[in-house]
GROMACS .gro file of C-alpha atoms in nm:
model
  325
    1MET     CA    1   2.905   1.268   3.027
    2SER     CA    2   3.155   1.284   2.732
    3LYS     CA    3   3.089   1.417   2.371
    4ASP     CA    4   3.082   1.058   2.260
    5GLU     CA    5   2.835   0.919   2.514
    6PRO     CA    6   2.477   0.915   2.385
    7VAL     CA    7   2.234   1.133   2.559
    8THR     CA    8   2.009   0.994   2.829
    9LEU     CA    9   1.664   1.069   2.899
   10ILE     CA   10   1.724   1.167   3.236
   11ALA     CA   11   1.981   1.405   3.096
   12LEU     CA   12   1.700   1.542   2.867
   13ALA     CA   13   1.492   1.573   3.088
   14ARG     CA   14   1.738   1.792   3.316
   15ALA     CA   15   1.830   1.989   3.029
   16ALA     CA   16   1.444   2.070   2.952
   17GLY     CA   17   1.364   2.157   3.323
   18VAL     CA   18   1.112   1.885   3.315
   19SER     CA   19   1.084   1.517   3.520
   20LYS     CA   20   1.179   1.233   3.354
   21THR     CA   21   0.797   1.100   3.290
   22THR     CA   22   0.721   1.435   3.166
   23ALA     CA   23   0.989   1.377   2.897
   24SER     CA   24   0.916   1.036   2.820
   25ASP     CA   25   0.554   1.118   2.787
   26ALA     CA   26   0.645   1.447   2.556
   27LEU     CA   27   0.857   1.239   2.313
   28ARG     CA   28   0.562   0.957   2.296
   29ASN     CA   29   0.299   1.209   2.281
   30SER     CA   30   0.129   1.059   2.535
   31GLY     CA   31   0.019   1.103   2.883
   32ARG     CA   32  -0.102   1.459   2.994
   33VAL     CA   33   0.150   1.672   2.880
   34SER     CA   34   0.046   2.022   2.716
   35GLU     CA   35   0.152   2.104   2.375
   36GLN     CA   36   0.353   2.390   2.445
   37THR     CA   37   0.569   2.130   2.660
   38ARG     CA   38   0.566   1.872   2.406
   39GLN     CA   39   0.726   2.082   2.181
   40HIS     CA   40   0.978   2.227   2.438
   41VAL     CA   41   1.106   1.858   2.495
   42VAL     CA   42   1.116   1.794   2.141
   43SER     CA   43   1.320   2.105   2.069
   44VAL     CA   44   1.584   2.015   2.348
   45ALA     CA   45   1.584   1.637   2.240
   46THR     CA   46   1.664   1.769   1.890
   47ARG     CA   47   1.948   2.010   1.998
   48LEU     CA   48   2.118   1.737   2.252
   49GLY     CA   49   2.073   1.496   1.947
   50TYR     CA   50   1.875   1.233   2.213
   51SER     CA   51   1.736   0.913   2.054
   52PRO     CA   52   1.572   0.664   2.234
   53ASN     CA   53   1.762   0.330   2.335
   54PRO     CA   54   1.540   0.040   2.198
   55SER     CA   55   1.686  -0.246   2.404
   56ALA     CA   56   1.583  -0.025   2.744
   57ARG     CA   57   1.241   0.066   2.641
   58SER     CA   58   1.189  -0.268   2.540
   59LEU     CA   59   1.295  -0.414   2.896
   60ARG     CA   60   1.096  -0.173   3.034
   61ARG     CA   61   0.806  -0.252   2.874
   62GLY     CA   62   0.844  -0.614   2.875
   63SER     CA   63   0.842  -0.647   2.535
   64THR     CA   64   1.082  -0.748   2.218
   65GLY     CA   65   1.037  -0.443   2.043
   66ALA     CA   66   0.979  -0.643   1.718
   67ILE     CA   67   0.688  -0.812   1.518
   68GLY     CA   68   0.690  -1.074   1.330
   69LEU     CA   69   0.564  -1.084   0.964
   70HIS     CA   70   0.478  -1.423   0.760
   71LEU     CA   71   0.434  -1.414   0.389
   72PRO     CA   72   0.344  -1.715   0.117
   73GLU     CA   73   0.729  -1.815   0.037
   74ILE     CA   74   0.620  -1.882  -0.320
   75LEU     CA   75   0.511  -1.515  -0.408
   76THR     CA   76   0.791  -1.309  -0.265
   77ARG     CA   77   0.884  -1.188  -0.590
   78SER     CA   78   0.512  -1.041  -0.659
   79GLU     CA   79   0.473  -0.664  -0.666
   80TYR     CA   80   0.181  -0.698  -0.435
   81TYR     CA   81   0.341  -0.892  -0.174
   82MET     CA   82   0.696  -0.637  -0.129
   83SER     CA   83   0.428  -0.321  -0.122
   84PHE     CA   84   0.236  -0.510   0.150
   85VAL     CA   85   0.568  -0.585   0.319
   86PHE     CA   86   0.700  -0.210   0.301
   87GLY     CA   87   0.346  -0.144   0.457
   88VAL     CA   88   0.400  -0.340   0.783
   89VAL     CA   89   0.769  -0.219   0.822
   90ASP     CA   90   0.709   0.161   0.750
   91PHE     CA   91   0.391   0.138   1.048
   92ALA     CA   92   0.605  -0.064   1.252
   93ALA     CA   93   0.910   0.148   1.238
   94ARG     CA   94   0.668   0.463   1.304
   95GLN     CA   95   0.581   0.261   1.663
   96ASP     CA   96   0.993   0.243   1.735
   97TYR     CA   97   0.943  -0.159   1.620
   98ASP     CA   98   1.144  -0.402   1.413
   99VAL     CA   99   1.028  -0.677   1.198
  100THR     CA  100   1.114  -1.014   1.189
  101LEU     CA  101   1.090  -1.220   0.858
  102ILE     CA  102   0.945  -1.568   0.964
  103THR     CA  103   1.029  -1.827   0.705
  104SER     CA  104   0.981  -2.209   0.684
  105ARG     CA  105   1.356  -2.245   0.741
  106ARG     CA  106   1.379  -2.163   1.093
  107GLY     CA  107   1.359  -2.437   1.344
  108THR     CA  108   1.203  -2.220   1.619
  109PHE     CA  109   1.015  -1.888   1.600
  110PRO     CA  110   1.205  -1.580   1.685
  111ARG     CA  111   1.064  -1.355   1.974
  112VAL     CA  112   0.805  -1.117   1.843
  113ASP     CA  113   0.513  -0.920   2.043
  114GLY     CA  114   0.293  -1.016   1.743
  115ILE     CA  115   0.238  -1.161   1.399
  116VAL     CA  116   0.124  -1.029   1.060
  117LEU     CA  117  -0.006  -1.351   0.805
  118GLY     CA  118  -0.033  -1.184   0.446
  119ASP     CA  119  -0.305  -1.366   0.281
  120PRO     CA  120  -0.231  -1.702   0.461
  121LEU     CA  121  -0.260  -1.998   0.315
  122GLU     CA  122  -0.447  -2.315   0.494
  123ALA     CA  123  -0.203  -2.567   0.381
  124ASP     CA  124   0.116  -2.339   0.478
  125SER     CA  125   0.228  -2.550   0.801
  126VAL     CA  126   0.409  -2.212   0.889
  127ALA     CA  127   0.106  -2.005   0.874
  128SER     CA  128  -0.099  -2.267   1.089
  129ARG     CA  129   0.147  -2.333   1.348
  130LEU     CA  130   0.170  -1.932   1.388
  131MET     CA  131  -0.215  -1.903   1.406
  132THR     CA  132  -0.165  -2.104   1.737
  133SER     CA  133   0.097  -1.912   1.902
  134SER     CA  134   0.102  -1.734   2.223
  135VAL     CA  135   0.111  -1.384   2.085
  136PRO     CA  136  -0.184  -1.205   1.865
  137VAL     CA  137  -0.175  -1.254   1.511
  138VAL     CA  138  -0.347  -1.006   1.251
  139THR     CA  139  -0.416  -1.177   0.891
  140CYS     CA  140  -0.478  -0.986   0.557
  141GLU     CA  141  -0.769  -1.181   0.419
  142ARG     CA  142  -0.929  -1.449   0.669
  143PHE     CA  143  -0.738  -1.773   0.761
  144THR     CA  144  -0.958  -2.062   0.585
  145GLY     CA  145  -0.795  -2.298   0.886
  146ASP     CA  146  -0.952  -2.375   1.207
  147SER     CA  147  -0.801  -2.114   1.391
  148GLU     CA  148  -0.950  -1.763   1.448
  149PRO     CA  149  -0.672  -1.477   1.460
  150ALA     CA  150  -0.677  -1.148   1.700
  151GLY     CA  151  -0.767  -0.971   1.389
  152ILE     CA  152  -0.864  -0.919   1.033
  153VAL     CA  153  -0.786  -0.688   0.783
  154ARG     CA  154  -1.019  -0.758   0.452
  155SER     CA  155  -1.147  -0.616   0.148
  156ASP     CA  156  -1.455  -0.697  -0.032
  157HIS     CA  157  -1.338  -0.861  -0.295
  158ALA     CA  158  -1.683  -1.024  -0.401
  159ALA     CA  159  -1.840  -0.672  -0.487
  160THR     CA  160  -1.554  -0.535  -0.682
  161LEU     CA  161  -1.498  -0.859  -0.859
  162ALA     CA  162  -1.882  -0.797  -0.970
  163SER     CA  163  -1.826  -0.406  -1.066
  164LEU     CA  164  -1.576  -0.547  -1.276
  165LEU     CA  165  -1.765  -0.781  -1.465
  166ASP     CA  166  -2.068  -0.535  -1.483
  167HIS     CA  167  -1.815  -0.293  -1.622
  168LEU     CA  168  -1.701  -0.562  -1.903
  169ARG     CA  169  -2.071  -0.678  -1.968
  170ALA     CA  170  -2.142  -0.252  -2.018
  171ALA     CA  171  -1.869  -0.305  -2.272
  172GLY     CA  172  -2.042  -0.575  -2.483
  173ALA     CA  173  -1.865  -0.898  -2.329
  174ARG     CA  174  -2.112  -1.190  -2.325
  175ARG     CA  175  -1.868  -1.478  -2.250
  176ILE     CA  176  -1.631  -1.356  -2.000
  177ALA     CA  177  -1.379  -1.598  -1.862
  178LEU     CA  178  -1.218  -1.619  -1.498
  179LEU     CA  179  -0.855  -1.739  -1.490
  180ALA     CA  180  -0.896  -1.811  -1.131
  181SER     CA  181  -0.648  -1.831  -0.830
  182SER     CA  182  -0.725  -2.180  -0.629
  183VAL     CA  183  -0.911  -2.177  -0.332
  184VAL     CA  184  -0.688  -2.224  -0.063
  185THR     CA  185  -0.698  -1.875   0.018
  186ASP     CA  186  -0.954  -1.680   0.145
  187TRP     CA  187  -0.916  -1.437  -0.165
  188GLY     CA  188  -0.942  -1.695  -0.397
  189ALA     CA  189  -1.249  -1.862  -0.279
  190THR     CA  190  -1.441  -1.545  -0.291
  191LEU     CA  191  -1.333  -1.497  -0.618
  192GLN     CA  192  -1.453  -1.813  -0.770
  193HIS     CA  193  -1.771  -1.791  -0.591
  194ALA     CA  194  -1.837  -1.435  -0.667
  195TYR     CA  195  -1.787  -1.495  -1.038
  196ARG     CA  196  -1.999  -1.789  -0.996
  197SER     CA  197  -2.282  -1.609  -0.855
  198TRP     CA  198  -2.253  -1.296  -1.102
  199CYS     CA  199  -2.279  -1.592  -1.389
  200ALA     CA  200  -2.592  -1.731  -1.241
  201SER     CA  201  -2.743  -1.416  -1.170
  202HIS     CA  202  -2.709  -1.283  -1.543
  203GLY     CA  203  -2.766  -1.636  -1.708
  204VAL     CA  204  -2.430  -1.671  -1.899
  205PRO     CA  205  -2.212  -1.955  -1.873
  206VAL     CA  206  -1.935  -2.029  -1.653
  207LEU     CA  207  -1.600  -2.022  -1.829
  208LEU     CA  208  -1.374  -2.106  -1.521
  209ARG     CA  209  -1.009  -2.217  -1.481
  210ASP     CA  210  -0.855  -2.268  -1.171
  211LEU     CA  211  -0.472  -2.238  -1.134
  212PRO     CA  212  -0.275  -2.373  -0.825
  213PHE     CA  213  -0.142  -2.109  -0.619
  214GLY     CA  214   0.200  -1.946  -0.768
  215SER     CA  215   0.161  -2.113  -1.071
  216PRO     CA  216   0.450  -2.059  -1.325
  217ALA     CA  217   0.415  -1.820  -1.649
  218ILE     CA  218   0.385  -2.139  -1.856
  219ALA     CA  219   0.104  -2.253  -1.706
  220VAL     CA  220  -0.088  -1.923  -1.707
  221GLN     CA  221  -0.036  -1.947  -2.092
  222ASP     CA  222  -0.135  -2.292  -2.130
  223THR     CA  223  -0.476  -2.224  -1.960
  224VAL     CA  224  -0.542  -1.925  -2.166
  225ARG     CA  225  -0.502  -2.125  -2.463
  226ALA     CA  226  -0.735  -2.373  -2.350
  227LEU     CA  227  -0.986  -2.044  -2.261
  228LEU     CA  228  -0.938  -1.921  -2.605
  229ALA     CA  229  -1.066  -2.248  -2.740
  230ALA     CA  230  -1.418  -2.156  -2.569
  231ASP     CA  231  -1.449  -1.858  -2.782
  232ILE     CA  232  -1.447  -1.596  -2.516
  233ASP     CA  233  -1.453  -1.211  -2.559
  234ALA     CA  234  -1.349  -1.116  -2.246
  235LEU     CA  235  -1.097  -1.260  -1.997
  236VAL     CA  236  -1.013  -1.181  -1.595
  237CYS     CA  237  -0.705  -1.262  -1.458
  238ALA     CA  238  -0.702  -1.305  -1.095
  239PRO     CA  239  -0.313  -1.399  -1.019
  240ASP     CA  240  -0.085  -1.148  -0.968
  241GLY     CA  241   0.114  -1.110  -1.291
  242SER     CA  242  -0.154  -1.362  -1.509
  243ALA     CA  243  -0.240  -1.069  -1.730
  244MET     CA  244   0.085  -0.983  -1.836
  245ALA     CA  245   0.178  -1.360  -1.875
  246ALA     CA  246  -0.151  -1.378  -2.124
  247LEU     CA  247  -0.033  -1.100  -2.333
  248PRO     CA  248   0.182  -1.294  -2.599
  249VAL     CA  249  -0.054  -1.561  -2.605
  250LEU     CA  250  -0.350  -1.351  -2.706
  251ARG     CA  251  -0.152  -1.179  -2.965
  252ALA     CA  252  -0.030  -1.497  -3.115
  253ALA     CA  253  -0.404  -1.612  -3.129
  254GLY     CA  254  -0.472  -1.264  -3.336
  255ARG     CA  255  -0.703  -1.117  -3.080
  256VAL     CA  256  -0.680  -0.725  -3.062
  257ILE     CA  257  -0.685  -0.613  -2.664
  258GLY     CA  258  -0.963  -0.383  -2.614
  259LYS     CA  259  -1.153  -0.401  -2.956
  260ASP     CA  260  -1.228  -0.827  -2.998
  261LEU     CA  261  -1.087  -0.954  -2.649
  262LEU     CA  262  -1.156  -0.738  -2.300
  263LEU     CA  263  -0.840  -0.791  -2.070
  264ALA     CA  264  -0.849  -0.750  -1.719
  265SER     CA  265  -0.683  -0.847  -1.381
  266CYS     CA  266  -0.757  -0.852  -0.980
  267VAL     CA  267  -0.437  -0.729  -0.928
  268ASP     CA  268  -0.287  -0.449  -1.035
  269SER     CA  269   0.096  -0.370  -1.087
  270THR     CA  270   0.305  -0.115  -1.251
  271PRO     CA  271   0.329  -0.322  -1.572
  272LEU     CA  272  -0.019  -0.324  -1.623
  273GLY     CA  273  -0.040   0.074  -1.625
  274HIS     CA  274   0.213   0.034  -1.888
  275ALA     CA  275   0.086  -0.224  -2.100
  276ASP     CA  276  -0.022  -0.157  -2.458
  277PRO     CA  277  -0.287  -0.117  -2.398
  278PRO     CA  278  -0.260  -0.031  -2.023
  279ILE     CA  279  -0.493  -0.317  -1.859
  280THR     CA  280  -0.808  -0.279  -1.638
  281ALA     CA  281  -0.734  -0.348  -1.313
  282ILE     CA  282  -0.835  -0.366  -0.927
  283ASP     CA  283  -0.637  -0.175  -0.718
  284LEU     CA  284  -0.545  -0.367  -0.385
  285ARG     CA  285  -0.373  -0.087  -0.203
  286PRO     CA  286  -0.099  -0.344  -0.078
  287ARG     CA  287   0.116  -0.087   0.131
  288GLU     CA  288  -0.201   0.065   0.277
  289ALA     CA  289  -0.339  -0.296   0.380
  290GLY     CA  290   0.031  -0.394   0.540
  291ALA     CA  291   0.022  -0.090   0.729
  292GLU     CA  292  -0.356  -0.140   0.828
  293CYS     CA  293  -0.250  -0.482   0.961
  294ALA     CA  294   0.054  -0.340   1.150
  295LYS     CA  295  -0.183  -0.092   1.310
  296LEU     CA  296  -0.457  -0.343   1.409
  297LEU     CA  297  -0.220  -0.537   1.589
  298PHE     CA  298  -0.046  -0.245   1.762
  299GLU     CA  299  -0.398  -0.141   1.869
  300ILE     CA  300  -0.462  -0.502   2.006
  301LEU     CA  301  -0.124  -0.529   2.159
  302ASN     CA  302  -0.181  -0.161   2.372
  303GLY     CA  303  -0.523  -0.306   2.435
  304GLU     CA  304  -0.716  -0.033   2.261
  305THR     CA  305  -0.885  -0.286   2.011
  306PRO     CA  306  -1.047  -0.630   2.163
  307HIS     CA  307  -0.948  -0.963   1.987
  308GLY     CA  308  -1.164  -1.052   1.703
  309ALA     CA  309  -1.189  -0.722   1.565
  310VAL     CA  310  -1.222  -0.697   1.152
  311ARG     CA  311  -1.086  -0.403   0.937
  312GLU     CA  312  -1.254  -0.325   0.597
  313GLN     CA  313  -0.980  -0.160   0.381
  314PRO     CA  314  -1.085  -0.002   0.057
  315ILE     CA  315  -1.018  -0.126  -0.288
  316ASP     CA  316  -1.097   0.047  -0.634
  317LEU     CA  317  -1.145  -0.068  -1.004
  318ILE     CA  318  -0.912   0.095  -1.213
  319PRO     CA  319  -1.073   0.112  -1.610
  320ARG     CA  320  -0.813   0.123  -1.854
  321ALA     CA  321  -0.810   0.100  -2.259
  322SER     CA  322  -0.793  -0.292  -2.253
  323THR     CA  323  -1.182  -0.277  -2.149
  324VAL     CA  324  -1.272   0.105  -2.242
  325SER     CA  325  -1.301   0.167  -2.623
   0.00000   0.00000   0.00000
C-alpha cells in the first residue's frame, strides 16, 4: 500500500495485532472489547491516520448513512430553528451520519434511514407525506395531523407558561395579554389552551390575539397596537421574534418596559438578552432539543427504543429586567 492510499481496516487490525472484528468493535466502542484493547487500537489508528469509509460502512449495515431533516420553511431565519438544526447535525455527526435537508422543492424525497421533523405543521404537505414514509420519523412536539410518529420529543410548555403568568401576576400585572402563535402546531395550540385555563382559574380577562404562523413584523406591530387599546399592563409574545418587533410600538405609545408594562417572550433569543431592558423569556433549549430528537431517532433505528417513545425535554423561565423591578 502506497503512502497516498487510505489505511484500510484490515491494515489497521494487522498493525494493532487484533482481528478485523475486534478493531471495528474497538473503534465503535461496541462488542466485548476491553478498555486496554480499545485504547491500543485507537492509538494505532491515530498513528496510521485511519479514518472509516462511510460508503463501505453504509453498504455493510444496509443503510444510507444519512438522516433527513425537515423544518417549516417560513421560519428558517429563526434563531430557534437554526439552533435546532445544529443540534441535529452535531449529534448525527457523532454517529458518522450526514443530515439531508428535505424541502418542498424536491420532486422525490432523498433516501435516508430516518427523519426528524421540527415542530411540524398540520398544513405542511411535505410534513404530512414524510409522516407516512417507510422510515421512522421523530418529531419535536406532537404532529396535530392524523399520523403518529415513531418518537416524540416534547416539553411542558403549559406548565412553563403558567409559571411565567404567575411571575407576571406576582409583579403586579392584572391585565396580561397573549400575542399567540397559531394553533396549526401543537406548541401554538398548547400555549393558547394553557393561557385560557390560567385566566379562568385566576378570574382575569382573556386578552388574546392570534397571529398566523410566520407572520411578518408589521403584522406583529399592528396586533400589538390593537392590544394596547385594551389597557393591558403585561404582554407575553409567543412567536419567535415578536417581542423585539413589539418594542418600538410600545415605546411609541409611551409605555415604559418593566415599569408600567411588563414584557415577556415564549421563545428566548440572543437579542432578547441584549435589549434595553433585557426581556424575560422561556429558554426552549433548541440545540438540546435537536440533539435529543436525533438521539431518539438513532435509538429507534438501532432497536434500542420501541416505536411510540416520548421524551421530555426540559425548558426554563429566564426572568429579566422587563418583568423584574
